[in-house]
Short mmCIF file of C-alpha atoms in Angstrom, two decimals:
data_model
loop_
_atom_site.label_atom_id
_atom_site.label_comp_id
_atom_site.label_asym_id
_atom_site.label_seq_id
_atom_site.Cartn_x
_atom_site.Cartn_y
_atom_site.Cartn_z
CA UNK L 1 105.62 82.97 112.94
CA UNK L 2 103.73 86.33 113.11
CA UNK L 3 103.90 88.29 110.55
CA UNK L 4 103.66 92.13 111.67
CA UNK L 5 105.09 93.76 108.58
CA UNK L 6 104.10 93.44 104.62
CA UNK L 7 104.75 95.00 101.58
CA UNK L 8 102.87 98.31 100.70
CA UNK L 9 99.60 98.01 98.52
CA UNK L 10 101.29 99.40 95.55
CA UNK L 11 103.36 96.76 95.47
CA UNK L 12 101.47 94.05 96.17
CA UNK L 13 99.69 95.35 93.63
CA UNK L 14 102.43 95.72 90.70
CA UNK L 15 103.06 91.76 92.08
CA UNK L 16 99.80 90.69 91.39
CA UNK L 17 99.12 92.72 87.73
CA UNK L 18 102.80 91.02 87.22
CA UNK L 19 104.30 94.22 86.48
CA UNK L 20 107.15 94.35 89.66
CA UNK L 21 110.24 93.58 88.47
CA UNK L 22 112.02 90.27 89.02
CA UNK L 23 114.44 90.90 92.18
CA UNK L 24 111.33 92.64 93.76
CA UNK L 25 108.80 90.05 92.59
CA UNK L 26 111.19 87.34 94.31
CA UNK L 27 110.90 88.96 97.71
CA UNK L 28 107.95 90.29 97.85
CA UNK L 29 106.91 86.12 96.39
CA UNK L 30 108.69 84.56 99.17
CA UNK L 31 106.88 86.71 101.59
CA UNK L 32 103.23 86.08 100.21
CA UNK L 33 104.25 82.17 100.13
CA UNK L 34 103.89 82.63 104.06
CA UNK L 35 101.18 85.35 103.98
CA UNK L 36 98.07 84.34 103.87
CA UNK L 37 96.66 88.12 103.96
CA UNK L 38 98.77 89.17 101.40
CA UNK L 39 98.25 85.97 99.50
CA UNK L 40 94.64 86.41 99.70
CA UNK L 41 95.12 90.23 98.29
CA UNK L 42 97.29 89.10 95.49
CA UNK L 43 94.27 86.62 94.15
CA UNK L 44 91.85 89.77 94.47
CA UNK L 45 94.08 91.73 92.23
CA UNK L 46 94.40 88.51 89.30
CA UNK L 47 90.94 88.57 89.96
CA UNK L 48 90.94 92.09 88.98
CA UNK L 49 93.16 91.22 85.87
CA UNK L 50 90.90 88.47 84.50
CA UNK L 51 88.14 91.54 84.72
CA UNK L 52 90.29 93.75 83.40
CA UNK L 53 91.05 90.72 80.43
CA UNK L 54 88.05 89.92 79.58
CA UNK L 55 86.51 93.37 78.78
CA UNK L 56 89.77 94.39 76.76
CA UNK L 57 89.52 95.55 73.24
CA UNK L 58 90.11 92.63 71.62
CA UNK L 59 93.30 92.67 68.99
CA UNK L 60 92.26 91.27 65.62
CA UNK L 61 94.33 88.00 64.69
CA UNK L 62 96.13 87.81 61.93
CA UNK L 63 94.63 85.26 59.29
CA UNK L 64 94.87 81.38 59.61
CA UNK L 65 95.89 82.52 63.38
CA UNK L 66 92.74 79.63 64.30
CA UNK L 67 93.65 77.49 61.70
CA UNK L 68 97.37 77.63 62.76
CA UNK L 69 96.29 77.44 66.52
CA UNK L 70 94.20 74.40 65.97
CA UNK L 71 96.96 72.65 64.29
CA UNK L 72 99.53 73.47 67.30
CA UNK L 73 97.16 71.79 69.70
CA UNK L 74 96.06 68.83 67.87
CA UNK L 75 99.44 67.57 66.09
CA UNK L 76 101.75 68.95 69.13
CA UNK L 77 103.68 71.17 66.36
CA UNK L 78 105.83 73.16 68.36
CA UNK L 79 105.67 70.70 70.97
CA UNK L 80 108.83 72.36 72.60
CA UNK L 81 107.50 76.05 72.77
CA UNK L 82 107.12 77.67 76.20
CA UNK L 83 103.94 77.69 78.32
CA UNK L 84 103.79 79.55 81.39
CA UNK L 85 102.75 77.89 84.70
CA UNK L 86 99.51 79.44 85.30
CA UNK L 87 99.76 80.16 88.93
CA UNK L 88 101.06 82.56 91.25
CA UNK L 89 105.07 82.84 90.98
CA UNK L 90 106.52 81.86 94.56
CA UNK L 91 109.76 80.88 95.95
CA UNK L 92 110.88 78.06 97.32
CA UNK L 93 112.65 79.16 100.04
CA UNK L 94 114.45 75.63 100.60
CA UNK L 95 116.36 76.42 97.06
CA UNK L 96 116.92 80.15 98.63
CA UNK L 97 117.95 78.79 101.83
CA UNK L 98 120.76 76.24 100.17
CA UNK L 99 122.33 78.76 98.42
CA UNK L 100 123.77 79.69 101.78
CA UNK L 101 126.19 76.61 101.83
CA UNK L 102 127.05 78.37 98.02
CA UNK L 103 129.66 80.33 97.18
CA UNK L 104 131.47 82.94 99.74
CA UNK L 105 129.84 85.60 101.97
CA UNK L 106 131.23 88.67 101.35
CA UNK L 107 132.51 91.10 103.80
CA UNK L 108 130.47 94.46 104.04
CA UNK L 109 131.14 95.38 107.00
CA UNK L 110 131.93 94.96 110.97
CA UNK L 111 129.34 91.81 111.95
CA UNK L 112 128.19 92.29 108.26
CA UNK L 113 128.36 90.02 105.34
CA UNK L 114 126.81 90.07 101.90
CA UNK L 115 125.72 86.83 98.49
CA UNK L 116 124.83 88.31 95.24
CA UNK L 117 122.24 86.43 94.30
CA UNK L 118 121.91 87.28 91.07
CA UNK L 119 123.92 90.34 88.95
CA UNK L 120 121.60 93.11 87.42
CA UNK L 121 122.60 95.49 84.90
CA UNK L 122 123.28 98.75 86.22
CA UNK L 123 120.21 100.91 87.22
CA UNK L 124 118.06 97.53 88.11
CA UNK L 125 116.83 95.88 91.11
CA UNK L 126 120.14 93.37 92.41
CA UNK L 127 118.88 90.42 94.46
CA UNK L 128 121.30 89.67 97.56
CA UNK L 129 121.68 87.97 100.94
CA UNK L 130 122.68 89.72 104.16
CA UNK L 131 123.57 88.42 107.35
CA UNK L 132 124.35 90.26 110.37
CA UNK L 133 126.40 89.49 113.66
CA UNK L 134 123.53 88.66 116.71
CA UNK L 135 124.10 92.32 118.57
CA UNK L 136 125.26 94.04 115.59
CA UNK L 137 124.43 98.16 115.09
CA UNK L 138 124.53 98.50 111.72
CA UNK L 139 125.54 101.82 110.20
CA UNK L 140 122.69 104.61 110.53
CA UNK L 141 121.37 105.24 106.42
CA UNK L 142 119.45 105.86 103.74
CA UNK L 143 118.78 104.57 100.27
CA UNK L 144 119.45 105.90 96.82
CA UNK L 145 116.55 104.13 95.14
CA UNK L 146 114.47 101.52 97.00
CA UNK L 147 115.23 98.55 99.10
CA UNK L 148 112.67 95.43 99.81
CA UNK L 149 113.79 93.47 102.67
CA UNK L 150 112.30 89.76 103.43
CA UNK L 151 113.90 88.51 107.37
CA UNK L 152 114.58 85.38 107.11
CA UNK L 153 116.39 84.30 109.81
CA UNK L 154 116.57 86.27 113.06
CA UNK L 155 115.67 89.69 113.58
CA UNK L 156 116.15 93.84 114.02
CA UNK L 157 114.69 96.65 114.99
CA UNK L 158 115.14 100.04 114.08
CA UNK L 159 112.95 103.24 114.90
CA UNK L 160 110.24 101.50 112.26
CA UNK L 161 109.66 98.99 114.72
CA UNK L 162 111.18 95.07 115.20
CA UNK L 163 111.19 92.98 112.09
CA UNK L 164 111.53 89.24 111.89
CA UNK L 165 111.07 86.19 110.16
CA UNK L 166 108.52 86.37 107.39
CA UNK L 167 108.34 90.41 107.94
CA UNK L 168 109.12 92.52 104.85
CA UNK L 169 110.87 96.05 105.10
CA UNK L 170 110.11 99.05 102.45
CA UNK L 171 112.77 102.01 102.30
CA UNK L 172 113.80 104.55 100.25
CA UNK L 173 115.58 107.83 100.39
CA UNK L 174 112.47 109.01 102.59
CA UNK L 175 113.89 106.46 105.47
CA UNK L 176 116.44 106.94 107.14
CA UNK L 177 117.11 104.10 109.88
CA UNK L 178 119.77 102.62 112.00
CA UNK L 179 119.09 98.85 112.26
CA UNK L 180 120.34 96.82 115.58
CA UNK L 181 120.59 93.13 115.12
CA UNK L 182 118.53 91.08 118.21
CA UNK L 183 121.45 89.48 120.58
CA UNK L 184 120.87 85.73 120.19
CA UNK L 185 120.78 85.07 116.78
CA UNK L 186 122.18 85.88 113.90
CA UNK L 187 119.78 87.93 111.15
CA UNK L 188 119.92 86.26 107.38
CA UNK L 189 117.94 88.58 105.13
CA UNK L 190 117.00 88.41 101.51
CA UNK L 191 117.14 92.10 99.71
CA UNK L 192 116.37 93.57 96.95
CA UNK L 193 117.93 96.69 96.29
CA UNK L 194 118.31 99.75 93.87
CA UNK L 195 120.54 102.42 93.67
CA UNK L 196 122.97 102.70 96.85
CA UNK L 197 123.10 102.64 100.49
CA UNK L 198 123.85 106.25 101.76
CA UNK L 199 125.67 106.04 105.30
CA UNK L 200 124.66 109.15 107.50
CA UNK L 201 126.36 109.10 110.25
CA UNK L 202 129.82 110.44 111.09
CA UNK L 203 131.08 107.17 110.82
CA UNK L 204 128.93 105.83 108.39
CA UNK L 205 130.43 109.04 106.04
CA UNK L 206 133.91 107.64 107.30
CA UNK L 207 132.99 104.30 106.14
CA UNK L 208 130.98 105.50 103.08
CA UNK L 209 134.10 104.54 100.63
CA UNK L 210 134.23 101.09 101.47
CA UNK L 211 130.52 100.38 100.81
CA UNK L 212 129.69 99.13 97.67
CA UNK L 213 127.01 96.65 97.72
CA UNK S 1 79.83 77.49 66.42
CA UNK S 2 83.18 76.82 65.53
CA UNK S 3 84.74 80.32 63.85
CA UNK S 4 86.19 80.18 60.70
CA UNK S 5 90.02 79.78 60.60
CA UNK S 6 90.24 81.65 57.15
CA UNK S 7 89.15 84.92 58.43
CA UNK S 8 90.41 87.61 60.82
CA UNK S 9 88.15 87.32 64.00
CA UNK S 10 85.52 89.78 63.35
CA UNK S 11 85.07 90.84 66.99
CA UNK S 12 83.75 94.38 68.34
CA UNK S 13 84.89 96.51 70.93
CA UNK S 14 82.74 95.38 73.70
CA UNK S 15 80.82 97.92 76.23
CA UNK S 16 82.80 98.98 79.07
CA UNK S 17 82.65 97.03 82.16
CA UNK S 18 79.17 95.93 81.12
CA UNK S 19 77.52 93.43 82.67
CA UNK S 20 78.42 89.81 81.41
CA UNK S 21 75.63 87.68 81.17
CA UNK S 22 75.99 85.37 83.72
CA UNK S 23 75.84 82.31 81.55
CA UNK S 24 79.02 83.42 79.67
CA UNK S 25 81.02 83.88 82.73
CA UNK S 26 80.04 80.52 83.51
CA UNK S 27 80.60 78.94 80.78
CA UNK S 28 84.06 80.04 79.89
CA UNK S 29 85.10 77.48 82.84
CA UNK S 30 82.61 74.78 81.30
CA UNK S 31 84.58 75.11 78.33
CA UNK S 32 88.28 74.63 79.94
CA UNK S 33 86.38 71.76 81.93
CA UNK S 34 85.54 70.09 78.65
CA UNK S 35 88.84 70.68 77.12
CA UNK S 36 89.88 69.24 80.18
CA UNK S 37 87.78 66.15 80.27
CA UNK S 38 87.73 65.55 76.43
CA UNK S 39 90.03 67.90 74.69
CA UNK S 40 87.07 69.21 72.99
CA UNK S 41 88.74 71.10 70.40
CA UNK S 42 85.41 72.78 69.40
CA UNK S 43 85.11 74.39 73.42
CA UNK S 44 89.00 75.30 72.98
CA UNK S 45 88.16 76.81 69.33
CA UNK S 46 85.30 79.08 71.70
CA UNK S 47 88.08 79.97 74.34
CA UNK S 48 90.16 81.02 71.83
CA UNK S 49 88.03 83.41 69.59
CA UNK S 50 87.15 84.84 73.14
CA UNK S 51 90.31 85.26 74.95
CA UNK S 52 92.89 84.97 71.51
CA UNK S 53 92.45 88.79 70.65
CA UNK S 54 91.80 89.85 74.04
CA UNK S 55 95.43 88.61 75.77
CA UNK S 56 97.14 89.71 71.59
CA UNK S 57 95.72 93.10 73.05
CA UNK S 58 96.50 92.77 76.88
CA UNK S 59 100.07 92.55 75.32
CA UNK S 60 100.35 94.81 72.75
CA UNK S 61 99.19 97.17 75.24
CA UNK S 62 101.99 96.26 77.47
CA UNK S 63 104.33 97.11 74.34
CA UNK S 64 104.59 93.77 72.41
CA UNK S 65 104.80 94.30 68.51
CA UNK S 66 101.51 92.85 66.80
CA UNK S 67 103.56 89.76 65.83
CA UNK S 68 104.94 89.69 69.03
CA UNK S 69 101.62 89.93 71.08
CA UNK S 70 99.93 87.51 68.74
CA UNK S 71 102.72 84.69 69.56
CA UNK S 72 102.50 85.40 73.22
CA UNK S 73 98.13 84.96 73.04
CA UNK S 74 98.89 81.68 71.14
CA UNK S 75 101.10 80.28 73.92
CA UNK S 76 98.65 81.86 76.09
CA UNK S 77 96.10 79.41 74.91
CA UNK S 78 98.42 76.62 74.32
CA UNK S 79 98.80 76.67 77.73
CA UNK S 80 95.15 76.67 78.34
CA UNK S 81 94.88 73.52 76.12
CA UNK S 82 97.70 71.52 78.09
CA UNK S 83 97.06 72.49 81.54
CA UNK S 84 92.95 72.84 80.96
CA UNK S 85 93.35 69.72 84.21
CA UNK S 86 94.53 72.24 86.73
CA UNK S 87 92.21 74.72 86.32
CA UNK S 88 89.79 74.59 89.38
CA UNK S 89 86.54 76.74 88.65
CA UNK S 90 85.90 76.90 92.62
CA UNK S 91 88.85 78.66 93.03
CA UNK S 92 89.13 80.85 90.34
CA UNK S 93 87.21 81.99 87.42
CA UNK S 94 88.26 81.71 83.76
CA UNK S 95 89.51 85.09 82.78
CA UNK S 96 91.40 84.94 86.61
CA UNK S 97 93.31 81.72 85.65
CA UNK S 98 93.83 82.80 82.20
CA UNK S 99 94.97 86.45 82.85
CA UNK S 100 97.34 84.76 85.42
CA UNK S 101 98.81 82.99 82.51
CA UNK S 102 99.27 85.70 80.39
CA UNK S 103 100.77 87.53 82.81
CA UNK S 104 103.51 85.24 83.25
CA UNK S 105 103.72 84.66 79.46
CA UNK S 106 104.06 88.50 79.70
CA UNK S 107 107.01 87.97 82.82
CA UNK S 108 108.93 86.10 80.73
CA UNK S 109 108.88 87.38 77.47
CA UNK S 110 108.92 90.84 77.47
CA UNK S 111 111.66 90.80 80.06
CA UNK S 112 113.29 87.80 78.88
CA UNK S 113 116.71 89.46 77.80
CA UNK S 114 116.86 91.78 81.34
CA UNK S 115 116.51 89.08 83.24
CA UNK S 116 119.50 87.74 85.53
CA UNK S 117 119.29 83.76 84.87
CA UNK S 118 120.32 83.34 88.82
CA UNK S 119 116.72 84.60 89.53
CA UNK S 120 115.14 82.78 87.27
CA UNK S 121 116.34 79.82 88.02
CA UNK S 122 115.68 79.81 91.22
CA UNK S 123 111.82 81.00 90.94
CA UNK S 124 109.81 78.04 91.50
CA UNK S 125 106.45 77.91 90.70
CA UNK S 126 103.82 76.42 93.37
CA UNK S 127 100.16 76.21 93.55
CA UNK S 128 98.80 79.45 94.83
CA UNK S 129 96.19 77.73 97.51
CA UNK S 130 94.74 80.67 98.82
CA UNK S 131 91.94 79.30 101.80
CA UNK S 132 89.38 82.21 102.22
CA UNK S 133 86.65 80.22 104.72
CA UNK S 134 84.71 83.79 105.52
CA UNK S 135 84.21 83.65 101.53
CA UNK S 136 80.65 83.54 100.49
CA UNK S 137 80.89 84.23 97.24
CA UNK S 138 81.93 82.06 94.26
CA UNK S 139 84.58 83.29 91.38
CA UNK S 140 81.53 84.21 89.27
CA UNK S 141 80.06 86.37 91.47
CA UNK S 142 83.07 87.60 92.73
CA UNK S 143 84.39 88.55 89.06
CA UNK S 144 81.01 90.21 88.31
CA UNK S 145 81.01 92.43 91.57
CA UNK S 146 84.43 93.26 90.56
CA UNK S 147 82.77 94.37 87.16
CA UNK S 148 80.53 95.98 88.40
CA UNK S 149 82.96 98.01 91.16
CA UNK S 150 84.76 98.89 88.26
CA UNK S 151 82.85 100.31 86.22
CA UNK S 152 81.27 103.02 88.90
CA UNK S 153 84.98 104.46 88.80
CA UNK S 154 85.23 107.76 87.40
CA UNK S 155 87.85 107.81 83.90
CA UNK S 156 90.27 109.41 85.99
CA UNK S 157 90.11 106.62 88.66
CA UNK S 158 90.15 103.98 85.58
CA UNK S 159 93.10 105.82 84.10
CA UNK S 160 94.67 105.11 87.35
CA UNK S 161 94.12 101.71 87.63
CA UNK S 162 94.94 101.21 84.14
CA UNK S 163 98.09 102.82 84.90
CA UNK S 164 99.31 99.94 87.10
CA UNK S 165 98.03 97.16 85.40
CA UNK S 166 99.79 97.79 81.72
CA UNK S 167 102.85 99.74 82.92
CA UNK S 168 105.89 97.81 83.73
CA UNK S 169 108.07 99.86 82.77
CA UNK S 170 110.17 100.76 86.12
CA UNK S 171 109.00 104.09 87.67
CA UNK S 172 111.76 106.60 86.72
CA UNK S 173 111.07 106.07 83.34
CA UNK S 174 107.61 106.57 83.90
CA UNK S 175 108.38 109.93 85.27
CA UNK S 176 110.77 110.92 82.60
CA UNK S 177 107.83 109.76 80.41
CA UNK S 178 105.43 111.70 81.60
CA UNK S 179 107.32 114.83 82.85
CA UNK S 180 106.63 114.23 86.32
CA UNK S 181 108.35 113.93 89.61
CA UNK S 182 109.14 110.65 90.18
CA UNK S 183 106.98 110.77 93.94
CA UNK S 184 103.97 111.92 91.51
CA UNK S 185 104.03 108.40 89.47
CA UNK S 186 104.81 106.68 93.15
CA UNK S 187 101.23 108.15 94.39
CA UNK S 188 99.05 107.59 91.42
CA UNK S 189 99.78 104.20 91.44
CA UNK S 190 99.49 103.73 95.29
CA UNK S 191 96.62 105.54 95.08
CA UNK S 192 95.18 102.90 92.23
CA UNK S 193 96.19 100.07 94.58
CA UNK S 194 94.24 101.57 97.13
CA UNK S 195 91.11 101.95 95.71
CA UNK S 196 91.65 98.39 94.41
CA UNK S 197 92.23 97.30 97.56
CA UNK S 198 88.64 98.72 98.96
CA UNK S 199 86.72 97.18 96.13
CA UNK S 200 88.88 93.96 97.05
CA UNK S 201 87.40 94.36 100.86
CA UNK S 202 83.81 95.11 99.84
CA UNK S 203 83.61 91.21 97.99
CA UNK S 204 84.47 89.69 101.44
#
């Protein structure tokens, strides 16, 4: 698998300081899991944070905090409260993948069908799959907000170049694209997406209506 | 030198990006490897005085309440104490492997209640094995090159950087914020990254 396309610095870097939110963090995560560049640039920027950490203004404790700190570790008092893994969030894209056999595709589209993965409030990020017809033109548009897209399965091209598995797409309302699906194979792609798609074309406006993703 | 528990930790503001002496750096990961080895509670006391206030204000600047922040830094260090085995000084330094911690104390709690439980559920975590065989350097002397990169950044450069690393709120209401165009917030922070990013390079 070569990897030709990866996320744009700012983001990488808003995944490493941990400050991407989730939908995004997942793709962009399942990308870096295969990445070694990008997995490489991630550590730099944790590296960064620990710098960034350890010369902090420190945040006087409140009193007893040692005392009551102490006592957590030594008699396993609160034996049940969270800790966080400390590594690098990634996906497993096994438990991605077998969500496939889950639930119904949706229809989007000719060729085109849609899986919520997951159902954000209004104005977030909304985690989905999307699988395309091998051959299929998808409507020429644009984006409302952003889109991250991690190719899974398969691949496109659009004027942006040919994407496939392991590459990761970045649009917004500055791209406008028309993506063709390779024939061969049919194209599974994990998105995460904000705002709406914007058909341009004369039948993409026709179709417009009927989009809601 | 085990601090008193009775008393607020007496700590100052420390020097900008100075220099650590190289024996502290290095000894923050002998500490985790003795809490490791021995759960020496007197190395863990150390780690805690050190990193306790810093990570209560790594997340009160992210916009935890002072209660709130000081929870999150003592589950911060909890964590330290229970998984003090997987912590692998070749691979990472101490304030890396403890800011990445934090940071996903931070994930989870300060965005607990947006989160969509589909996502979350299906976020596994793995080890982060990153090979880097051109790497010369070790964690130590990558973290203090990193210092000192850091600290030849002008205060508008820092401001940038600083930018990216406390803000997670999502970028419209950074704009709305700050009054500006919404493009204007995308390009500081790219701009951040990218100076990051040749600071990164240089270490190779």
């Amino acid at each position: 698998m070569t990897i030709r396309h990866h996320p744009d610095i700012a983001t990488l870097g808003s995944f490493g300081f941990g400050t991407l939110d989730k939908a995004r963090a997942f793709v962009v995560a399942a990308h870096v899991t295969s990445c070694a560049k990008c997995k490489a640039m991630v550590r730099g920027f944790e590296e960064t944070g620990g710098v960034v950490l350890e010369d902090l203004e420190p945040a006087p404790l409140s009193m007893g905090a040692g005392e009551a700190m102490l006592d957590m570790v030594l008699h396993g008092a609160d034996a049940d409260r969270r800790t966080a893994e400390p590594r690098l969030a990634e996906v497993d894209l096994r438990t991605v993948l077998s969500t496939f056999d889950e639930g119904p595709w949706r229809w989007l589209g000719p060729g085109v069908h849609y899986k919520p993965l997951t159902t954000a409030p209004a104005g977030e990020a909304r985690l989905f799959l999307l699988k395309a017809e091998p051959g299929t033109s998808l409507p020429e548009h644009t984006h409302s907000g952003t889109e991250l897209t991690l190719i899974l399965r398969g691949a496109f091209s659009h004027s942006g170049g040919r994407f496939g598995p392991g590459d990761l797409e970045e649009a917004d309302s500055s791209v406008e694209h028309q993506p063709v699906v390779d024939d061969g194979d049919v194209c599974i792609c994990l998105v995460a997406m904000d705002g709406q798609l914007r058909l341009t074309g004369f039948m993409g406006r026709l179709l417009q209506p009927f989009v809601r993703l | 030198m085990l601090c008193s528990a009775h008393q607020a930790w007496p700590i100052a503001a420390p020097q900008r990006y100075a220099p650590m002496a190289d024996n502290e750096t290095t000894s923050h990961s002998r500490l985790i490897e003795r809490v490791a080895a021995n759960q020496d509670r007197h190395a863990f006391m150390l780690l805690f005085a050190f990193f306790g206030p810093r990570v209560k204000g790594f997340m009160m600047r992210s916009g935890a309440s002072d209660a709130y922040a000081e929870e999150l830094a003592q589950e911060t260090l909890l964590t330290v104490w229970r998984k003090a085995q997987t912590f692998d000084a070749s691979r990472a330094s101490a304030s890396t492997w403890i800011f990445t911690i934090a940071r996903n104390l931070r994930i989870d709690g300060l965005r607990r209640e947006k989160l969509a439980a589909n996502a979350q559920a299906q976020l596994d975590v793995l080890d982060l094995d990153v090979e880097r065989p051109d790497q010369t350097l070790n964690s130590v002397e990558r973290a203090e090159r990193l210092r000192a990169a850091l600290s030849g950044l002008s205060p508008d450069q820092l401001d940038l950087v600083r930018l990216s690393f406390f803000e997670d709120k999502p970028h419209p209401e950074i704009a709305k914020a700050l009054n500006i165009p919404l493009g204007t917030v995308k390009s500081r922070l790219r701009r951040s990254m990218m100076l990051l990013r040749e600071i990164l390079e240089d270490l190779k």
